[in-house]
Amino acid sequence: MQKGYDTAMQNHISSVPWNTLALWQEANTCLAVTIRRNQSVMTESRQLTKQIQHLLESIFPHMDRLCREACPDCADICCYRAWVWADFRDLLFLHLAGIPVPDQQLLCRQGARCRYGGPGGCRLDRIQRPFVCTWYLCPAQTRILGDQPAEKQRLLTTLQQIKSRRRQMETVFIRAVT
Ligand code: SF4
Ligand code: SF4
Protein backbone atom coordinates (compact mmCIF):
# COMPACT_ATOMS: atom_id res chain seq x y z
CA MET A 1 0.00 0.00 0.00
CA GLN A 2 1.37 3.36 -0.96
CA LYS A 3 1.94 5.90 1.74
CA GLY A 4 0.17 8.68 -0.16
CA TYR A 5 -3.06 6.72 -0.27
CA ASP A 6 -2.85 5.95 3.45
CA THR A 7 -2.06 9.50 4.40
CA ALA A 8 -4.65 11.07 2.14
CA MET A 9 -7.34 8.97 3.68
CA GLN A 10 -6.21 8.98 7.29
CA ASN A 11 -6.33 12.75 7.33
CA HIS A 12 -10.09 12.72 7.44
CA ILE A 13 -11.06 9.54 9.19
CA SER A 14 -12.24 8.71 12.57
CA SER A 15 -14.50 5.81 11.73
CA VAL A 16 -16.10 4.19 8.72
CA PRO A 17 -19.59 5.62 8.09
CA TRP A 18 -22.57 3.27 7.57
CA ASN A 19 -20.34 0.29 8.24
CA THR A 20 -23.07 -2.22 8.99
CA LEU A 21 -25.68 -3.50 6.58
CA ALA A 22 -28.46 -1.89 8.64
CA LEU A 23 -26.78 1.52 8.73
CA TRP A 24 -25.94 1.34 5.03
CA GLN A 25 -29.51 0.48 4.11
CA GLU A 26 -30.89 3.15 6.40
CA ALA A 27 -28.63 5.83 4.91
CA ASN A 28 -29.55 4.85 1.37
CA THR A 29 -33.27 4.62 2.08
CA CYS A 30 -33.17 8.01 3.74
CA LEU A 31 -31.38 9.57 0.79
CA ALA A 32 -33.71 7.97 -1.74
CA VAL A 33 -36.78 9.21 0.15
CA THR A 34 -35.35 12.72 0.49
CA ILE A 35 -34.66 12.91 -3.24
CA ARG A 36 -38.09 11.54 -4.10
CA ARG A 37 -39.85 14.06 -1.85
CA ASN A 38 -37.88 16.94 -3.30
CA GLN A 39 -37.99 16.07 -6.99
CA SER A 40 -39.13 19.54 -7.94
CA VAL A 41 -35.95 21.17 -6.60
CA MET A 42 -33.46 18.55 -7.83
CA THR A 43 -32.87 20.05 -11.28
CA GLU A 44 -29.57 21.79 -10.54
CA SER A 45 -28.24 18.85 -8.50
CA ARG A 46 -29.11 16.49 -11.33
CA GLN A 47 -27.42 18.70 -13.91
CA LEU A 48 -24.23 18.69 -11.85
CA THR A 49 -24.55 14.93 -11.46
CA LYS A 50 -24.77 14.49 -15.23
CA GLN A 51 -21.66 16.62 -15.68
CA ILE A 52 -19.81 14.53 -13.10
CA GLN A 53 -20.87 11.31 -14.80
CA HIS A 54 -19.77 12.61 -18.19
CA LEU A 55 -16.38 13.71 -16.82
CA LEU A 56 -15.87 10.40 -15.04
CA GLU A 57 -16.73 8.38 -18.12
CA SER A 58 -14.32 10.48 -20.18
CA ILE A 59 -11.37 9.37 -18.06
CA PHE A 60 -12.27 5.71 -17.48
CA PRO A 61 -10.56 4.52 -20.67
CA HIS A 62 -7.35 6.21 -19.46
CA MET A 63 -7.70 4.62 -16.03
CA ASP A 64 -8.31 1.23 -17.64
CA ARG A 65 -5.16 1.65 -19.72
CA LEU A 66 -3.08 2.67 -16.69
CA CYS A 67 -4.35 -0.39 -14.81
CA ARG A 68 -3.64 -2.69 -17.74
CA GLU A 69 -0.06 -1.42 -17.86
CA ALA A 70 0.69 -1.17 -14.14
CA CYS A 71 -1.40 -3.68 -12.23
CA PRO A 72 -0.53 -7.13 -13.63
CA ASP A 73 3.02 -6.93 -12.22
CA CYS A 74 2.09 -5.23 -8.96
CA ALA A 75 3.41 -6.85 -5.79
CA ASP A 76 1.59 -4.55 -3.40
CA ILE A 77 -2.03 -4.31 -4.48
CA CYS A 78 -3.48 -1.07 -3.20
CA CYS A 79 -7.05 -2.35 -2.82
CA TYR A 80 -5.92 -5.01 -0.34
CA ARG A 81 -4.85 -2.31 2.08
CA ALA A 82 -6.93 0.65 1.02
CA TRP A 83 -8.48 2.51 3.91
CA VAL A 84 -11.31 4.02 1.92
CA TRP A 85 -15.08 4.07 1.79
CA ALA A 86 -18.07 5.67 0.10
CA ASP A 87 -18.83 9.09 1.54
CA PHE A 88 -21.96 11.22 1.34
CA ARG A 89 -21.03 12.73 -2.05
CA ASP A 90 -20.51 9.25 -3.48
CA LEU A 91 -23.95 8.11 -2.33
CA LEU A 92 -25.59 11.31 -3.49
CA PHE A 93 -24.00 10.97 -6.92
CA LEU A 94 -25.19 7.36 -7.30
CA HIS A 95 -28.73 8.16 -6.21
CA LEU A 96 -29.10 11.27 -8.37
CA ALA A 97 -27.59 9.52 -11.39
CA GLY A 98 -29.76 6.44 -10.94
CA ILE A 99 -26.72 4.17 -10.73
CA PRO A 100 -27.08 1.00 -8.60
CA VAL A 101 -25.60 1.53 -5.16
CA PRO A 102 -23.20 -1.19 -3.96
CA ASP A 103 -24.78 -3.68 -1.57
CA GLN A 104 -22.68 -2.55 1.38
CA GLN A 105 -20.06 -0.07 2.49
CA LEU A 106 -16.53 -1.00 1.36
CA LEU A 107 -15.24 -1.69 4.87
CA CYS A 108 -16.96 -2.95 7.99
CA ARG A 109 -14.30 -1.66 10.39
CA GLN A 110 -10.89 -0.08 10.67
CA GLY A 111 -8.26 -2.49 9.38
CA ALA A 112 -10.67 -4.55 7.27
CA ARG A 113 -10.05 -5.22 3.59
CA CYS A 114 -12.35 -3.71 0.99
CA ARG A 115 -15.06 -6.30 0.33
CA TYR A 116 -15.05 -5.53 -3.41
CA GLY A 117 -11.38 -6.28 -4.08
CA GLY A 118 -10.52 -9.68 -5.46
CA PRO A 119 -7.81 -11.46 -7.45
CA GLY A 120 -9.32 -10.17 -10.69
CA GLY A 121 -9.47 -6.59 -9.44
CA CYS A 122 -12.40 -4.52 -8.25
CA ARG A 123 -15.80 -6.15 -8.58
CA LEU A 124 -17.65 -2.84 -8.83
CA ASP A 125 -18.16 -1.02 -12.10
CA ARG A 126 -15.93 2.02 -12.22
CA ILE A 127 -18.92 4.36 -12.07
CA GLN A 128 -20.07 2.73 -8.79
CA ARG A 129 -16.76 3.12 -7.00
CA PRO A 130 -16.13 5.87 -4.47
CA PHE A 131 -14.38 8.80 -6.10
CA VAL A 132 -11.27 8.19 -4.02
CA CYS A 133 -10.77 4.94 -5.95
CA THR A 134 -10.74 6.95 -9.18
CA TRP A 135 -8.58 9.89 -8.23
CA TYR A 136 -5.85 7.85 -6.57
CA LEU A 137 -2.92 7.31 -8.91
CA CYS A 138 -0.32 4.98 -7.47
CA PRO A 139 3.43 5.56 -7.98
CA ALA A 140 3.60 3.06 -10.86
CA GLN A 141 0.76 4.80 -12.67
CA THR A 142 2.27 8.20 -11.95
CA ARG A 143 5.54 7.01 -13.47
CA ILE A 144 3.73 5.90 -16.64
CA LEU A 145 2.02 9.28 -16.86
CA GLY A 146 5.38 10.96 -16.39
CA ASP A 147 6.21 10.01 -19.98
CA GLN A 148 2.91 11.45 -21.21
CA PRO A 149 2.72 15.01 -19.86
CA ALA A 150 -0.20 16.11 -22.03
CA GLU A 151 -2.33 13.14 -21.02
CA LYS A 152 -1.31 13.56 -17.39
CA GLN A 153 -2.38 17.20 -17.46
CA ARG A 154 -5.72 16.37 -19.06
CA LEU A 155 -6.36 13.69 -16.46
CA LEU A 156 -5.45 15.91 -13.51
CA THR A 157 -7.56 18.77 -14.87
CA THR A 158 -10.58 16.49 -15.27
CA LEU A 159 -10.12 15.09 -11.76
CA GLN A 160 -10.11 18.64 -10.40
CA GLN A 161 -13.26 19.46 -12.36
CA ILE A 162 -14.97 16.39 -10.90
CA LYS A 163 -13.89 17.31 -7.36
CA SER A 164 -15.25 20.80 -7.77
CA ARG A 165 -18.60 19.64 -9.21
CA ARG A 166 -19.00 17.07 -6.46
CA ARG A 167 -18.68 19.85 -3.89
CA GLN A 168 -21.20 21.94 -5.82
CA MET A 169 -23.60 19.00 -6.16
CA GLU A 170 -23.58 18.49 -2.39
CA THR A 171 -24.01 22.20 -1.63
CA VAL A 172 -26.86 22.62 -4.08
CA PHE A 173 -28.57 19.46 -2.82
CA ILE A 174 -28.37 20.49 0.83
CA ARG A 175 -29.64 23.97 -0.01
CA ALA A 176 -32.56 22.46 -1.91
CA VAL A 177 -33.72 20.11 0.85
CA THR A 178 -33.25 22.31 3.91
S1 SF4 B 1 -3.16 0.72 -8.98
FE1 SF4 B 1 -0.95 0.65 -8.58
S2 SF4 B 1 -0.76 -0.08 -6.45
FE2 SF4 B 1 -2.86 -0.55 -7.16
S3 SF4 B 1 -2.74 -2.67 -7.93
FE3 SF4 B 1 -2.40 -1.28 -9.70
S4 SF4 B 1 -0.18 -1.03 -9.82
FE4 SF4 B 1 -0.63 -1.87 -7.81
S1 SF4 C 1 -14.02 -0.29 -4.25
FE1 SF4 C 1 -12.77 -1.38 -5.73
S2 SF4 C 1 -11.19 0.10 -6.35
FE2 SF4 C 1 -12.09 0.83 -4.42
S3 SF4 C 1 -10.78 -0.01 -2.79
FE3 SF4 C 1 -12.46 -1.45 -3.12
S4 SF4 C 1 -11.65 -2.95 -4.57
FE4 SF4 C 1 -10.34 -1.16 -4.67
mmCIF file of C-alpha atoms in Angstrom, residues 3 20 25 29 42 53 56 60 63 76 83 88-89 108 111 114 116-117 122-123 139 142-144 155 157-158 164 174:
data_model
loop_
_atom_site.group_PDB
_atom_site.id
_atom_site.type_symbol
_atom_site.label_atom_id
_atom_site.label_comp_id
_atom_site.label_asym_id
_atom_site.label_seq_id
_atom_site.Cartn_x
_atom_site.Cartn_y
_atom_site.Cartn_z
ATOM 1 C CA LYS A 3 1.937 5.903 1.742
ATOM 2 C CA THR A 20 -23.070 -2.220 8.990
ATOM 3 C CA GLN A 25 -29.512 0.481 4.106
ATOM 4 C CA THR A 29 -33.270 4.619 2.076
ATOM 5 C CA MET A 42 -33.460 18.546 -7.826
ATOM 6 C CA GLN A 53 -20.874 11.307 -14.801
ATOM 7 C CA LEU A 56 -15.866 10.397 -15.037
ATOM 8 C CA PHE A 60 -12.271 5.713 -17.479
ATOM 9 C CA MET A 63 -7.702 4.619 -16.025
ATOM 10 C CA ASP A 76 1.591 -4.552 -3.400
ATOM 11 C CA TRP A 83 -8.482 2.510 3.913
ATOM 12 C CA PHE A 88 -21.961 11.215 1.336
ATOM 13 C CA ARG A 89 -21.031 12.727 -2.047
ATOM 14 C CA CYS A 108 -16.962 -2.952 7.987
ATOM 15 C CA GLY A 111 -8.256 -2.494 9.381
ATOM 16 C CA CYS A 114 -12.348 -3.708 0.995
ATOM 17 C CA TYR A 116 -15.053 -5.530 -3.406
ATOM 18 C CA GLY A 117 -11.382 -6.279 -4.076
ATOM 19 C CA CYS A 122 -12.403 -4.525 -8.247
ATOM 20 C CA ARG A 123 -15.803 -6.152 -8.581
ATOM 21 C CA PRO A 139 3.428 5.559 -7.983
ATOM 22 C CA THR A 142 2.268 8.198 -11.949
ATOM 23 C CA ARG A 143 5.537 7.009 -13.471
ATOM 24 C CA ILE A 144 3.729 5.899 -16.638
ATOM 25 C CA LEU A 155 -6.358 13.693 -16.464
ATOM 26 C CA THR A 157 -7.557 18.766 -14.872
ATOM 27 C CA THR A 158 -10.576 16.486 -15.270
ATOM 28 C CA SER A 164 -15.254 20.799 -7.773
ATOM 29 C CA ILE A 174 -28.372 20.494 0.833
#
